[in-house]
Coordinates of C-alpha atoms and ligand atoms in Angstrom, one line a residue:
M1 CA 161.3 46.4 122.4
V2 CA 162.6 43.4 124.4
T3 CA 160.2 42.2 127.1
I4 CA 160.3 39.6 129.8
N5 CA 158.3 37.3 127.5
D6 CA 161.1 37.3 125.0
L7 CA 163.5 35.9 127.5
A8 CA 161.1 33.0 128.2
A9 CA 160.7 32.4 124.5
W10 CA 164.4 32.4 124.0
K11 CA 164.9 29.8 126.7
A12 CA 162.2 27.6 125.1
E13 CA 164.0 27.9 121.7
G14 CA 167.5 27.3 123.2
R15 CA 168.6 30.8 122.1
R16 CA 171.4 32.3 124.2
F17 CA 171.5 36.0 125.0
A18 CA 173.8 38.7 126.4
M19 CA 173.2 41.1 129.2
L20 CA 175.6 43.9 130.1
T21 CA 175.6 46.6 132.8
A22 CA 175.4 50.3 132.0
Y23 CA 175.2 53.3 134.3
D24 CA 174.9 56.3 132.0
Y25 CA 173.1 57.6 128.8
P26 CA 176.0 57.2 126.3
T27 CA 176.8 53.7 127.3
A28 CA 173.1 52.7 127.2
R29 CA 172.8 54.2 123.7
V30 CA 175.8 52.3 122.4
L31 CA 174.7 49.0 123.9
D32 CA 171.1 49.5 122.7
E33 CA 172.3 50.2 119.2
A34 CA 174.6 47.2 119.4
G35 CA 171.5 45.0 120.0
I36 CA 172.3 44.0 123.6
P37 CA 168.8 42.8 124.6
V38 CA 169.1 43.3 128.4
I39 CA 170.8 46.2 130.2
L40 CA 171.3 45.9 133.9
V41 CA 171.8 49.1 135.9
G42 CA 173.9 47.1 138.4
D43 CA 174.7 48.1 142.0
S44 CA 178.2 47.4 140.7
V45 CA 178.0 51.1 139.9
S46 CA 179.2 51.4 143.5
N47 CA 182.6 49.9 142.7
V48 CA 183.2 50.6 139.1
V49 CA 181.8 54.2 138.8
L50 CA 181.7 55.6 142.4
G51 CA 185.0 54.0 143.6
Y52 CA 183.7 52.2 146.7
D53 CA 185.2 48.8 147.8
T54 CA 181.9 47.0 147.8
T55 CA 178.3 47.4 146.5
L56 CA 177.0 48.2 150.0
P57 CA 177.2 52.0 150.1
V58 CA 175.2 52.9 146.9
T59 CA 171.8 54.4 147.8
M60 CA 168.4 54.2 146.3
E61 CA 168.7 57.9 145.1
E62 CA 172.0 57.1 143.4
M63 CA 170.6 54.0 141.7
L64 CA 167.5 55.9 140.5
H65 CA 169.8 58.7 139.1
H66 CA 171.8 56.1 137.0
T67 CA 168.7 54.2 136.0
R68 CA 167.0 57.3 134.6
A69 CA 170.0 58.0 132.5
V70 CA 170.2 54.5 131.2
A71 CA 166.4 54.4 130.5
R72 CA 166.7 57.5 128.4
G73 CA 169.4 55.9 126.3
A74 CA 167.8 52.5 125.7
S75 CA 164.9 52.3 123.3
Q76 CA 165.0 48.5 122.5
A77 CA 166.7 46.8 125.4
L78 CA 164.9 45.6 128.6
V79 CA 166.3 47.8 131.4
V80 CA 166.6 46.2 134.8
G81 CA 167.3 48.2 137.9
D82 CA 169.3 46.6 140.6
M83 CA 167.9 47.1 144.1
P84 CA 170.6 48.3 146.4
F85 CA 171.5 46.9 149.9
L86 CA 168.8 47.6 152.5
S87 CA 166.3 48.8 149.9
Y88 CA 164.3 45.5 150.1
Q89 CA 165.6 43.6 153.2
V90 CA 164.1 45.8 155.9
S91 CA 160.3 45.5 155.4
R92 CA 157.8 44.4 152.8
E93 CA 156.4 47.9 152.5
E94 CA 159.7 49.5 151.9
A95 CA 160.6 46.8 149.4
I96 CA 157.4 47.4 147.4
R97 CA 157.9 51.2 147.4
N98 CA 161.5 51.0 146.4
A99 CA 161.0 48.4 143.7
G100 CA 158.1 50.5 142.4
R101 CA 160.3 53.6 142.2
F102 CA 162.6 51.8 139.7
L103 CA 159.7 51.5 137.3
K104 CA 157.8 54.7 138.2
E105 CA 160.7 57.2 138.5
G106 CA 163.7 55.3 137.0
G107 CA 162.0 54.1 133.8
A108 CA 163.2 50.5 134.3
Q109 CA 161.0 47.6 133.2
A110 CA 162.1 45.2 135.9
V111 CA 164.1 45.0 139.1
K112 CA 166.8 42.6 140.3
L113 CA 167.3 41.5 143.9
E114 CA 169.9 39.3 145.5
G115 CA 169.2 36.2 147.6
P116 CA 166.4 33.6 148.1
F117 CA 163.6 36.1 148.5
A118 CA 160.8 34.0 147.1
E119 CA 158.0 35.5 149.2
L120 CA 159.0 39.1 148.4
T121 CA 159.4 38.2 144.7
E122 CA 155.8 37.0 144.7
T123 CA 154.6 40.2 146.4
L124 CA 156.4 42.4 143.8
V125 CA 155.2 40.3 140.9
D126 CA 151.6 40.4 142.2
R127 CA 151.9 44.2 142.1
G128 CA 153.1 44.3 138.5
I129 CA 156.8 44.6 139.1
P130 CA 158.9 42.0 137.1
V131 CA 161.7 40.4 139.2
M132 CA 165.1 39.0 138.2
G133 CA 166.5 36.8 140.9
H134 CA 170.2 36.5 141.8
L135 CA 171.7 33.5 143.6
G136 CA 175.1 32.1 144.3
L137 CA 177.8 34.7 145.0
T138 CA 175.6 37.6 146.0
P139 CA 178.0 40.6 146.5
Q140 CA 175.7 42.5 148.9
S141 CA 176.4 39.6 151.4
V142 CA 180.2 39.8 151.0
H143 CA 180.7 40.1 154.7
A144 CA 178.3 37.2 155.5
M145 CA 180.1 35.0 152.9
G146 CA 183.5 35.9 154.4
G147 CA 184.7 37.4 151.1
Y148 CA 184.0 36.9 147.4
R149 CA 184.0 33.2 147.2
V150 CA 182.6 30.7 144.7
Q151 CA 179.3 29.3 146.2
A152 CA 177.5 25.9 146.1
R153 CA 180.6 23.8 146.0
T154 CA 179.2 21.0 148.2
E155 CA 176.3 18.8 147.2
E156 CA 174.2 20.1 150.1
A157 CA 174.8 23.8 149.0
A158 CA 174.1 22.9 145.4
E159 CA 170.8 21.3 146.5
R160 CA 169.9 24.4 148.5
L161 CA 170.6 26.6 145.5
L162 CA 168.5 24.4 143.2
G163 CA 165.6 24.6 145.8
D164 CA 166.0 28.4 146.0
A165 CA 165.9 28.7 142.2
Q166 CA 162.8 26.6 142.0
A167 CA 161.1 28.7 144.7
L168 CA 161.9 31.9 142.8
Q169 CA 160.5 30.4 139.6
K170 CA 157.3 29.4 141.4
A171 CA 157.1 32.9 142.9
G172 CA 157.0 34.4 139.4
A173 CA 160.6 35.6 138.8
F174 CA 161.2 36.0 135.1
S175 CA 164.9 35.2 135.1
L176 CA 167.8 34.4 137.4
V177 CA 171.4 35.6 137.6
L178 CA 173.7 32.8 138.8
E179 CA 177.0 34.3 140.0
G180 CA 180.2 32.5 141.1
V181 CA 179.0 28.9 141.1
P182 CA 180.6 25.8 139.6
S183 CA 179.6 25.2 135.9
A184 CA 178.0 21.8 136.8
V185 CA 175.7 23.5 139.3
A186 CA 174.7 26.2 136.9
R187 CA 174.0 23.5 134.3
R188 CA 171.8 21.6 136.7
V189 CA 169.7 24.7 137.5
T190 CA 169.5 25.7 133.9
E191 CA 168.4 22.3 132.8
S192 CA 165.9 21.6 135.6
V193 CA 164.3 25.0 136.3
P194 CA 162.2 26.6 133.5
L195 CA 163.6 30.0 134.2
P196 CA 166.1 31.8 131.9
T197 CA 169.5 31.7 133.8
I198 CA 172.1 34.4 133.2
G199 CA 175.6 33.4 134.3
I200 CA 178.5 35.4 135.6
G201 CA 181.4 33.2 136.7
A202 CA 179.0 30.3 136.3
G203 CA 180.3 28.5 133.2
P204 CA 179.0 28.1 129.7
H205 CA 175.7 26.3 130.3
C206 CA 173.4 29.2 131.3
D207 CA 170.8 30.6 128.9
G208 CA 172.5 34.0 129.0
Q209 CA 175.7 35.6 130.2
V210 CA 176.3 38.9 131.9
L211 CA 179.5 40.9 132.5
V212 CA 180.2 44.4 134.0
I213 CA 180.7 46.9 131.1
H214 CA 183.8 48.5 132.7
D215 CA 185.4 45.1 133.1
I216 CA 185.0 44.1 129.4
L217 CA 186.2 47.6 128.2
G218 CA 189.4 47.7 130.3
L219 CA 188.1 50.5 132.5
S220 CA 188.2 48.8 135.9
F221 CA 191.1 48.6 138.3
G222 CA 192.8 46.0 140.5
K223 CA 192.8 42.3 140.2
Q224 CA 190.1 41.0 137.9
P225 CA 188.2 37.8 138.8
R226 CA 189.0 34.8 136.6
F227 CA 185.6 35.0 134.8
V228 CA 186.2 38.5 133.4
K229 CA 187.2 38.7 129.7
R230 CA 188.5 42.0 128.4
Y231 CA 187.2 42.8 124.9
A232 CA 188.8 46.3 124.6
D233 CA 191.4 48.5 126.4
L234 CA 189.6 51.8 126.7
G235 CA 191.7 52.8 129.8
A236 CA 194.8 52.8 127.6
E237 CA 192.9 54.6 124.8
I238 CA 191.7 57.4 127.2
H239 CA 195.2 57.7 128.6
R240 CA 196.6 58.1 125.0
A241 CA 193.9 60.7 124.0
A242 CA 194.4 62.7 127.2
R243 CA 198.2 62.8 126.7
A244 CA 197.8 63.8 123.0
F245 CA 195.5 66.7 124.0
A246 CA 197.8 67.8 126.8
A247 CA 200.9 67.6 124.5
E248 CA 199.2 69.8 121.8
V249 CA 198.0 72.4 124.4
E250 CA 201.5 72.5 125.9
A251 CA 203.1 72.9 122.4
G252 CA 200.5 75.6 121.4
T253 CA 199.3 73.5 118.4
F254 CA 195.7 73.2 119.8
P255 CA 193.5 75.0 119.0
D256 CA 194.6 75.6 115.4
E257 CA 192.7 77.7 112.8
G258 CA 190.4 74.8 111.9
H259 CA 189.2 74.6 115.6
S260 CA 188.9 78.4 116.0
Y261 CA 186.4 81.1 114.9
S262 CA 187.4 84.0 112.6
Ligands
KIV1 O1 175.6 44.8 140.0 C1 175.9 44.0 139.0 O2 176.6 44.4 138.1 C2 175.4 42.7 139.0 C3 175.9 41.7 137.9 C4 177.3 41.4 138.1 C5 175.0 40.6 137.8 O3 174.7 42.3 139.9

């Protein structure tokens, strides 16, 4: 079983690793059997599964529901539960309780939270809750950022990001997602902070890479960001299978004898 210590060891060895999102049992099983070492139950479930425009509406109860399903399907991968908007920003007590629920009720081994929450990270780590940080383009702050924009483009912003990454590392985070930042900035953080970095739209120099499963499988809609690479077109395949089924039903050729009881 993959642990947070493995990620630290891989960073030390210079071994790159993949993380993918999953939100249900069958996807978690397939990813686990494919040897994906880290599965994130992302709050991107809000967009790609629940059909909202942003990640803001998804609730703690919904995140726990999906995390439990993923944890049941993953026997080897490290399962990380993504803390939803307002589950950790309101008070320290609420944040501890909600983070703990991902481990206690969700079956996750760690949580992820967006933003430079070094003090809170230390609080959670002190209570035995491993924390994955997330800096750069943090989708829960879409309105504060004025849209989904690449971050840390100026020297001053890059310095701030580097300082935030160092603070999270000192606070005890075990890894750090870097989203939507220039490759050179992600490289600087990866080379100067002893924390495994996991990039998404952050170029090739991070220790790991993450993408949203629906994006790589061709199951997401609308304009895709530049960093998304599609590895399959399951949307077209589902369309084809659904049409084939409907055509056979309409023609009266399904069910045939082989699919009926005598
Ligand atoms: O929710 C999510 O899927 C994420 C990844 C994009 C890192 O936070």
